[in-house]
Coordinates of C-alpha atoms in Angstrom, one line a residue:
Chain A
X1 CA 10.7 45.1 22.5
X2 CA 13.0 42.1 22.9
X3 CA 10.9 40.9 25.7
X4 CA 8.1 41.1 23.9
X5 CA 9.8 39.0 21.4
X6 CA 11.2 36.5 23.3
X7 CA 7.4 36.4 25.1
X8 CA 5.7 35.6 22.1
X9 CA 8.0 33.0 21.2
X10 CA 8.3 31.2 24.0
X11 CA 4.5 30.7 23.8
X12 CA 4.3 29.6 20.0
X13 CA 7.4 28.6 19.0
X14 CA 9.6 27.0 22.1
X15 CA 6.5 25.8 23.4
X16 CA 7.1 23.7 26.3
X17 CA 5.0 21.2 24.8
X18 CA 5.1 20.8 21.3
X19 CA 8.9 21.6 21.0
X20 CA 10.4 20.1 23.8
X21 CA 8.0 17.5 25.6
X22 CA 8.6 19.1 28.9
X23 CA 6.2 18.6 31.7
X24 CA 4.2 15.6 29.5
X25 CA 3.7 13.2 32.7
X26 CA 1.4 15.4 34.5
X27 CA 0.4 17.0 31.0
X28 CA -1.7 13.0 29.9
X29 CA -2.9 12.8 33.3
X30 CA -4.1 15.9 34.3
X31 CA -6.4 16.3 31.2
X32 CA -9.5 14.5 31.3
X33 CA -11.4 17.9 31.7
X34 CA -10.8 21.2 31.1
X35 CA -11.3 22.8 34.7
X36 CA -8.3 20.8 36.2
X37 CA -6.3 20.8 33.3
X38 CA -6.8 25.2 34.0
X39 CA -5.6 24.7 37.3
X40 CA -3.0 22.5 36.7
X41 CA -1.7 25.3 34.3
X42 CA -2.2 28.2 36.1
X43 CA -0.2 26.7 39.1
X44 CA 2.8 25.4 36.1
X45 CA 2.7 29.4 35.1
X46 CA 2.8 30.4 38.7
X47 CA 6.2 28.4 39.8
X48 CA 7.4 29.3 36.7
X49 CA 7.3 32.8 36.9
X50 CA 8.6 32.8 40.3
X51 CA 11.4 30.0 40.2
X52 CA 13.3 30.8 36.8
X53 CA 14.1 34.9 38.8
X54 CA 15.4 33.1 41.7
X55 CA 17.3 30.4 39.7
X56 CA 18.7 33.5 37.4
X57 CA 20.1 35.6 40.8
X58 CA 20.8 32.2 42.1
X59 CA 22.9 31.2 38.9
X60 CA 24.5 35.0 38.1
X61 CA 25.5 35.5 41.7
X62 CA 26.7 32.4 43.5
X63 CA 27.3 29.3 40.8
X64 CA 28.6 30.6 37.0
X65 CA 32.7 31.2 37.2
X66 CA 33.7 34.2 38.8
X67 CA 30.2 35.1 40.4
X68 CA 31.1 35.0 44.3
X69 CA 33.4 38.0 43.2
X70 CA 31.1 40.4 44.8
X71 CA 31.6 38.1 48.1
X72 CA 35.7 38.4 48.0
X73 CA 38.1 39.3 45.6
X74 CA 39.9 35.9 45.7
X75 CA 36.7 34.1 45.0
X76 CA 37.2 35.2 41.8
X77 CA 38.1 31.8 40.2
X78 CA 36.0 29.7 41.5
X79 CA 33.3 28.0 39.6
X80 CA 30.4 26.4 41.3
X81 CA 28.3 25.6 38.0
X82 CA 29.0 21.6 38.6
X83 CA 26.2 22.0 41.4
X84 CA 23.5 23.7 39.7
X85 CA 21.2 20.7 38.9
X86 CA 21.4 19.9 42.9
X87 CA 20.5 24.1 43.6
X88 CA 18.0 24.6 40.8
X89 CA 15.8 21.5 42.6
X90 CA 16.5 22.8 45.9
X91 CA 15.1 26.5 45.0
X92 CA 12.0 24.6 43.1
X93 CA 11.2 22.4 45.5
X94 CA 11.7 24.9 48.2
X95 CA 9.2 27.2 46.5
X96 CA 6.8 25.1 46.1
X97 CA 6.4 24.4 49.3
X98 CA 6.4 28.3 50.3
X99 CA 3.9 28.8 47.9
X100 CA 1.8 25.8 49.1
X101 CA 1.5 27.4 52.5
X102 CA 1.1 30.8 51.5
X103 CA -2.0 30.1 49.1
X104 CA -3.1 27.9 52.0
X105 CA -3.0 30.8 54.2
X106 CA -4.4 33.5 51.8
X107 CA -6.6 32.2 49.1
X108 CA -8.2 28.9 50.7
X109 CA -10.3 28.7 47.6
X110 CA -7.6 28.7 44.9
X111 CA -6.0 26.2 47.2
X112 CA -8.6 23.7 47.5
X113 CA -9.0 24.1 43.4
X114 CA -5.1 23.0 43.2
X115 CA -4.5 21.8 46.0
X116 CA -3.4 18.2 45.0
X117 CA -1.6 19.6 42.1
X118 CA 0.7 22.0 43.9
X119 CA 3.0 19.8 45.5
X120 CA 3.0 17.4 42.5
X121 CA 4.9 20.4 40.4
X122 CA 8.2 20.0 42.1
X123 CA 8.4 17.1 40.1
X124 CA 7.4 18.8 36.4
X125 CA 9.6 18.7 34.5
X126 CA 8.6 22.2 32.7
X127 CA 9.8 23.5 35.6
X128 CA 13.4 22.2 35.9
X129 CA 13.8 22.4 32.0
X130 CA 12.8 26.0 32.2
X131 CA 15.8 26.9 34.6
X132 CA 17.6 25.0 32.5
X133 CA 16.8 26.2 29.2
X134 CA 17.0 30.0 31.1
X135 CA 20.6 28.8 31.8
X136 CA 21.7 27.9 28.5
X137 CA 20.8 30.5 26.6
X138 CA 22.5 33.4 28.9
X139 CA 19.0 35.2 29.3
X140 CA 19.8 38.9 29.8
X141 CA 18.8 40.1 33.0
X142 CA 16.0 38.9 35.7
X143 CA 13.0 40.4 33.9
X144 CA 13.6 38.7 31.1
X145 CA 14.1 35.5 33.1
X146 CA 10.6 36.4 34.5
X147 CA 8.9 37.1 30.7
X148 CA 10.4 34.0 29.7
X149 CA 8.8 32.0 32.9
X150 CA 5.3 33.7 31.8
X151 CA 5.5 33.0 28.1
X152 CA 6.3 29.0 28.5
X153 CA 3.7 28.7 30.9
X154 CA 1.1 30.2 29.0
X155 CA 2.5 27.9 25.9
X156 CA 2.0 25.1 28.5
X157 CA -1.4 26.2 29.8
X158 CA -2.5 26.7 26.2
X159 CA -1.5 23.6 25.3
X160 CA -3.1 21.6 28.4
X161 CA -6.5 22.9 28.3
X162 CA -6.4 22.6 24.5
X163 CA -6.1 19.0 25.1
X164 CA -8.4 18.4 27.7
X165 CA -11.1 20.2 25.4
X166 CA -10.5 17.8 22.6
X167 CA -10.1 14.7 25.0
X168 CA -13.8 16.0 26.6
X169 CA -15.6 15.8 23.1
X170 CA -13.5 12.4 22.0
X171 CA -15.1 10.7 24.7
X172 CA -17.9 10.3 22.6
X173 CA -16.1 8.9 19.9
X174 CA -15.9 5.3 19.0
X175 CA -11.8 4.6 19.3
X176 CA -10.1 1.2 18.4
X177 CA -10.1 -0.7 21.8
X178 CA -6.1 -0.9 21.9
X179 CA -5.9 2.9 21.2
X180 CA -8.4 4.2 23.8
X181 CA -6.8 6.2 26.9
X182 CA -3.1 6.8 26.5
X183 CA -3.0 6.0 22.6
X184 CA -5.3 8.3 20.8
X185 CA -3.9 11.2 23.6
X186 CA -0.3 10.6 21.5
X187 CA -1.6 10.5 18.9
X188 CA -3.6 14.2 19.4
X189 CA -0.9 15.6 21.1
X190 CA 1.4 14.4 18.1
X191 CA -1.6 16.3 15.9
X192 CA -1.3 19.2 17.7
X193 CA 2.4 19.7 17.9
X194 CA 2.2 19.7 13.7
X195 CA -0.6 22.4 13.9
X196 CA 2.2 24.2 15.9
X197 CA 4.6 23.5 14.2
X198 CA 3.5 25.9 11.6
X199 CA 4.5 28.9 14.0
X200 CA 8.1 27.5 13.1
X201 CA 8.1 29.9 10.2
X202 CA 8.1 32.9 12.5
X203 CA 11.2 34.9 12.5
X204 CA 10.7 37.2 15.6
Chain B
X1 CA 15.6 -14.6 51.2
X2 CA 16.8 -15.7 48.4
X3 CA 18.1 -13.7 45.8
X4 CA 16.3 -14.6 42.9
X5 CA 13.1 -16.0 44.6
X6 CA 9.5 -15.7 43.0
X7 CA 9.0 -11.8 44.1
X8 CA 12.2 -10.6 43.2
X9 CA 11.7 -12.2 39.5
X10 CA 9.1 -10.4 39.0
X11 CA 10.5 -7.2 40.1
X12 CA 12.8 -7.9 37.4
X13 CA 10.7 -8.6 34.7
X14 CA 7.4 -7.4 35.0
X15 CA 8.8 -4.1 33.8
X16 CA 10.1 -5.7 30.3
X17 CA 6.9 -6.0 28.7
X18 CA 3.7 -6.3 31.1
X19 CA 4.3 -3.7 33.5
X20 CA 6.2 -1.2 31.3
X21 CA 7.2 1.9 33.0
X22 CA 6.8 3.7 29.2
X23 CA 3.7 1.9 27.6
X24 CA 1.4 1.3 30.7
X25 CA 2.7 3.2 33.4
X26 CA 2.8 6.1 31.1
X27 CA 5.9 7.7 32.8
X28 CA 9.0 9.4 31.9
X29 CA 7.4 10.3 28.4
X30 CA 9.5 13.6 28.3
X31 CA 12.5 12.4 27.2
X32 CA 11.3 9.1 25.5
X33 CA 10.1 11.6 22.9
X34 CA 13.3 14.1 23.2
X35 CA 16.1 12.1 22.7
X36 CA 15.0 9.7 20.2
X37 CA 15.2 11.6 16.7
X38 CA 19.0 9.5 16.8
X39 CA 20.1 5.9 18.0
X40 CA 23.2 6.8 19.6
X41 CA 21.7 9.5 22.2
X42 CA 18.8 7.3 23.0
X43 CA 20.9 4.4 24.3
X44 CA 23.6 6.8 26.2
X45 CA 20.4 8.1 27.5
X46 CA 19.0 4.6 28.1
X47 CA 22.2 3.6 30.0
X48 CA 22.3 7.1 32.4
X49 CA 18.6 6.3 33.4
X50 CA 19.1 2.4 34.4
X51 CA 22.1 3.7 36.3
X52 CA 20.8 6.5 38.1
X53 CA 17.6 4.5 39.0
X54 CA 19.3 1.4 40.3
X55 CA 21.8 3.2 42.3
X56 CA 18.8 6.0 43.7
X57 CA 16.4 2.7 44.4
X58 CA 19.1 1.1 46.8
X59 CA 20.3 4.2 48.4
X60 CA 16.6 5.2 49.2
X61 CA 15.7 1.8 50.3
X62 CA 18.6 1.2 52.7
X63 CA 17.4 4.6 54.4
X64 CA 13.7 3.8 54.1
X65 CA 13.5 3.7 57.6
X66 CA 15.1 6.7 59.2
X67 CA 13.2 9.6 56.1
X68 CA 10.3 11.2 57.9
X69 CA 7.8 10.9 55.4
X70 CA 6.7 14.1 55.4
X71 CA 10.0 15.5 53.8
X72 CA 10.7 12.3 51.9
X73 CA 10.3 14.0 48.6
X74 CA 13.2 16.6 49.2
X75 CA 15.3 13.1 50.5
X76 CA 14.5 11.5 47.6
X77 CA 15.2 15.0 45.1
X78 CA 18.7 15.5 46.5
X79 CA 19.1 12.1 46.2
X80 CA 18.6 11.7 42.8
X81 CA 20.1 15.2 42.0
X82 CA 23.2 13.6 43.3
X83 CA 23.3 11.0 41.0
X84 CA 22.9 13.1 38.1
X85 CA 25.4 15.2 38.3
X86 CA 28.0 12.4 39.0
X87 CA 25.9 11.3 35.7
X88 CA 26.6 14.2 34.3
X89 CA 30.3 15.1 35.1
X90 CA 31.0 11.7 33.5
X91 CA 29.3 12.1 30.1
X92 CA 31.3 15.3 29.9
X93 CA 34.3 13.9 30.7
X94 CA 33.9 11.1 28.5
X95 CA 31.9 11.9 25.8
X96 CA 31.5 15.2 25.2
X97 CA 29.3 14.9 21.8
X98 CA 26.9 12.8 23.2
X99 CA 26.3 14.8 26.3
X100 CA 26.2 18.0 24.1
X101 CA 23.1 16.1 21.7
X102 CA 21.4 15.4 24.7
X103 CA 21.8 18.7 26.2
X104 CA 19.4 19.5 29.1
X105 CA 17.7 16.5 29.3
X106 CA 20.4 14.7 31.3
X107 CA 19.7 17.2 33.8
X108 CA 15.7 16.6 33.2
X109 CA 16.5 12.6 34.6
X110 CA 16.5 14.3 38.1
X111 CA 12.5 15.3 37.4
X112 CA 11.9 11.9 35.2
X113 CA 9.0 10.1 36.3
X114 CA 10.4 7.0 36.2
X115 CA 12.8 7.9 39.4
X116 CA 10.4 9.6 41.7
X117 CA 7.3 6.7 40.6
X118 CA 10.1 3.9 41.2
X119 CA 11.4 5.4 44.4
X120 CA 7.7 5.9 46.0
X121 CA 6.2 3.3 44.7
X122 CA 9.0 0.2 45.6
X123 CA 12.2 1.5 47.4
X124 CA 10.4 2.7 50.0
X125 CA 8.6 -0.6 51.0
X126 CA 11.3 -3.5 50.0
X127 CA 14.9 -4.0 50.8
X128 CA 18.2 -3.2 48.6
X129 CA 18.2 -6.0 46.9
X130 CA 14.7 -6.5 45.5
X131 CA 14.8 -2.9 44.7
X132 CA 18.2 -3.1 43.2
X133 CA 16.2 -5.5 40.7
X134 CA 13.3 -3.9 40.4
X135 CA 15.0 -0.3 39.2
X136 CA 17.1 -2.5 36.6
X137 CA 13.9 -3.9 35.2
X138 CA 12.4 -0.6 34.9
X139 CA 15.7 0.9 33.6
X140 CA 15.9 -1.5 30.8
X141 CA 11.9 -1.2 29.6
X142 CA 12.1 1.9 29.6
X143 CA 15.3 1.7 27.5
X144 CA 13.5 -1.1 25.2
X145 CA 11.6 2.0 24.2
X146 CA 13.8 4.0 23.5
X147 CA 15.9 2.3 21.6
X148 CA 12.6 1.2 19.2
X149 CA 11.3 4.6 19.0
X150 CA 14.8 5.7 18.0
X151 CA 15.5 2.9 15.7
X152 CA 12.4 3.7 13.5
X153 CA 13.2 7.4 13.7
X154 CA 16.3 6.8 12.6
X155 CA 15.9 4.5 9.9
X156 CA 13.1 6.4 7.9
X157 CA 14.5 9.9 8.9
X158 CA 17.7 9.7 8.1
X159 CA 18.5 6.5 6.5
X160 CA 21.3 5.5 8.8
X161 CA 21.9 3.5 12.4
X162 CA 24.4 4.7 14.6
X163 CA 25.2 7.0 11.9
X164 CA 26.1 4.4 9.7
X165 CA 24.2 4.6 6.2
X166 CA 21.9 1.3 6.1
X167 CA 19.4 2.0 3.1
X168 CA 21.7 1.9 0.1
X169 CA 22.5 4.4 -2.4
X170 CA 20.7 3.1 -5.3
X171 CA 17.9 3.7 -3.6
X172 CA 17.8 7.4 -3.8
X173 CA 18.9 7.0 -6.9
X174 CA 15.2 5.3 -8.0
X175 CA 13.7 8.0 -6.1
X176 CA 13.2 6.9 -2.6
X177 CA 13.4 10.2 0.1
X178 CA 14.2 10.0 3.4
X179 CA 11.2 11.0 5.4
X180 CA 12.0 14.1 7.6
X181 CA 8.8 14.2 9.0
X182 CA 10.3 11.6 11.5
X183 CA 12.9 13.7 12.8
X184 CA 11.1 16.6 13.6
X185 CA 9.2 16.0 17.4
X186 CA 5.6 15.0 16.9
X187 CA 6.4 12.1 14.9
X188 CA 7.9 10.8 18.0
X189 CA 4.3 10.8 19.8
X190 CA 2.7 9.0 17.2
X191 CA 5.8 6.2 16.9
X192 CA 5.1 5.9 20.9
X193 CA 1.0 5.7 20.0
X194 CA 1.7 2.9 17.0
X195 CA 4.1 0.7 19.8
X196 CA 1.6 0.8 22.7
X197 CA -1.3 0.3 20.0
X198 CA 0.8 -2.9 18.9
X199 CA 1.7 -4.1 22.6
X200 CA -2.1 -3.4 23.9
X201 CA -3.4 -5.5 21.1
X202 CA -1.8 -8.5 22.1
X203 CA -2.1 -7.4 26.1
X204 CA -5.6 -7.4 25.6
X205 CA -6.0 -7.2 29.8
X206 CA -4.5 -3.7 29.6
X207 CA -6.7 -1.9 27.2
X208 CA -8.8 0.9 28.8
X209 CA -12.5 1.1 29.0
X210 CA -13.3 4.4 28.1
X211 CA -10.8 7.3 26.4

């Protein structure tokens, strides 16, 4: 039940997006048209379903004070959490590459749909802040580090295509020169994030 | 070379206003719009950025030439992680409110735009110097900003600067509210829209054909 919770919030209420501006870079570029903008979050929900696990054992077992007990008893005091930026990075950008080569290997097709994308997420911030996030708020165990990968990328891939389905139809629309491009994409996204903010309300 | 010849000038300040990293490179938007419902964590945050860039941009660029470049992004990640945390530890150290305002987005600067766009785009190609200049430019537009957006947030959310009240009392008392629309984060994204719409009126050269 608390998963389920902390699912559903992560996809209305924390939404990457519209609460914390993470992963916005890729999120303006990436969203001309809807079938990219899909891709682009299906690979975001991917890595963050498999990183923010990792980052959790990673973070519970070798860096919080005290974790390398299970290693040695006199390891006991020492506190390795200083370094976790420098490991969190290391784990993402390690993964992606795995995961580069192994949907190369496996799904060709998939990776030729994402295939410029996938290397680019390394750098996403939704990714990062995710660990992060996971880190501050002393997430339970590693499912829940998992539900809460799934629910904020599903928030972000809601939130993308969204976007790149208003940005298809604006196109037509006759925008103040200074605005068009970047400009009127705040300003939607702005839009948007009100609409969602009405999920605020929630108490879950 | 000389150190401020014609090139290196404009490394410097093409960033300012022309070539902004913000308004027309369109990067490190995350936490442009994160940190700025307050003045104070915008220009700590401000300050961290032009550091970490300027000291990233001269490392990478004095080892441009020995990276392979097929694992220059993992070079340039630990890099830059580096930086942060010595960012980081000092913030702490030093001033603990700040750092806890700004919570994870000093750790976000490692996956800001800005850095990896910078490093790619200029360290790798000039020398130290040049790209010593080039990441304080960018450091400081991008800081420009941050310190408008925040100073507008500021002022009609809360009434105050720095935490200092500047709109005087009397003026709640004839019924003037503070807006707290402007805190909350969408309002950022439209204060960013109204400052490009402003700069890309007068830059006409910059204003896209289609949206």
């Amino acid at each position: 039940m608390e998963n389920l919770n902390l699912f559903v919030k992560s996809i209305f209420i924390d939404n990457m997006i519209f609460a914390y501006f993470l992963g916005m870079c890729s999120y303006l570029a990436v969203s001309k048209n809807v079938k990219t903008a899909f891709g682009l979050g299906l690979a975001v929900t991917f890595m963050l379903v498999v990183t923010l696990p990792l980052n959790y054992l990673l973070d519970t077992y070798v860096l919080q004070e005290g974790a390398l007990k299970w290693l040695h008893p006199s390891l006991a005091s020492v506190d390795l959490s200083f370094l976790g930026l420098i490991m969190f990075i290391a784990v993402i950008a390690s993964a992606t590459q795995l995961v580069e080569m192994a949907v190369e290997k496996f799904a060709p097709a998939l990776y030729n749909s994402l295939g410029i994308f996938l290397p680019l997420i390394a750098v996403n911030c939704a990714i990062l802040g995710g660990a992060l996030f996971m880190q501050q708020r002393d997430l339970g165990s590693t499912l829940t580090a998992g539900v809460y990968g799934l629910g904020s990328g599903i928030g972000w891939l809601l939130a993308i295509v969204g976007l790149a389905a208003i940005r298809e139809k604006i196109a037509y629309s006759n925008v103040p020169p200074a605005l068009k491009g970047i400009g009127i994409t705040f300003i939607i996204t702005g839009l948007m994030g009100i609409a969602f903010m009405s999920f605020l309300g929630i108490k879950l | 070379m000389a150190l401020f010849s014609k090139r290196n000038k404009e490394a410097f300040f093409n960033p300012l206003s022309k070539d902004n990293p913000v308004l027309v490179q369109i990067l490190g938007i995350c936490s442009t719009l994160a940190v700025t419902a307050k003045l104070e964590p915008a220009i700590v945050m401000g300050i961290s950025v032009i550091c970490v860039l300027a000291l990233s941009n001269v490392i990478i660029s004095l080892i441009r030439k020995t990276i392979p470049t097929t694992i220059r992004i993992i070079v340039q990640l630990v890099v830059v992680a580096a930086l942060v945390i010595i960012v980081q530890q000092v913030l702490v150290a030093y001033s603990y409110d700040v750092s806890k305002q700004l919570s994870v987005f000093i750790g976000l600067i490692i996956t800001n735009c800005i850095l990896m766009g910078r490093l790619e785009a200029f360290a790798l190609n000039n020398g130290p110097w040049a790209s010593f200049l080039d990441g304080i430019g960018n450091g400081l537009g991008y800081t420009i900003i941050l310190v408008i957006v925040a100073f507008f947030r500021e002022l009609l959310g809360s009434g105050t600067l720095l935490g200092f009240q500047v709109i005087p009392q009397w003026c709640y008392d004839h019924g003037y509210m503070n807006n707290g629309l402007m805190i909350l984060p969408p309002m950022a994204l439209i204060t960013v829209a109204c400052i490009i719409w402003v700069h890309r009126s007068r830059n006409k050269d910059l204003q896209e054909s289609s949206n």
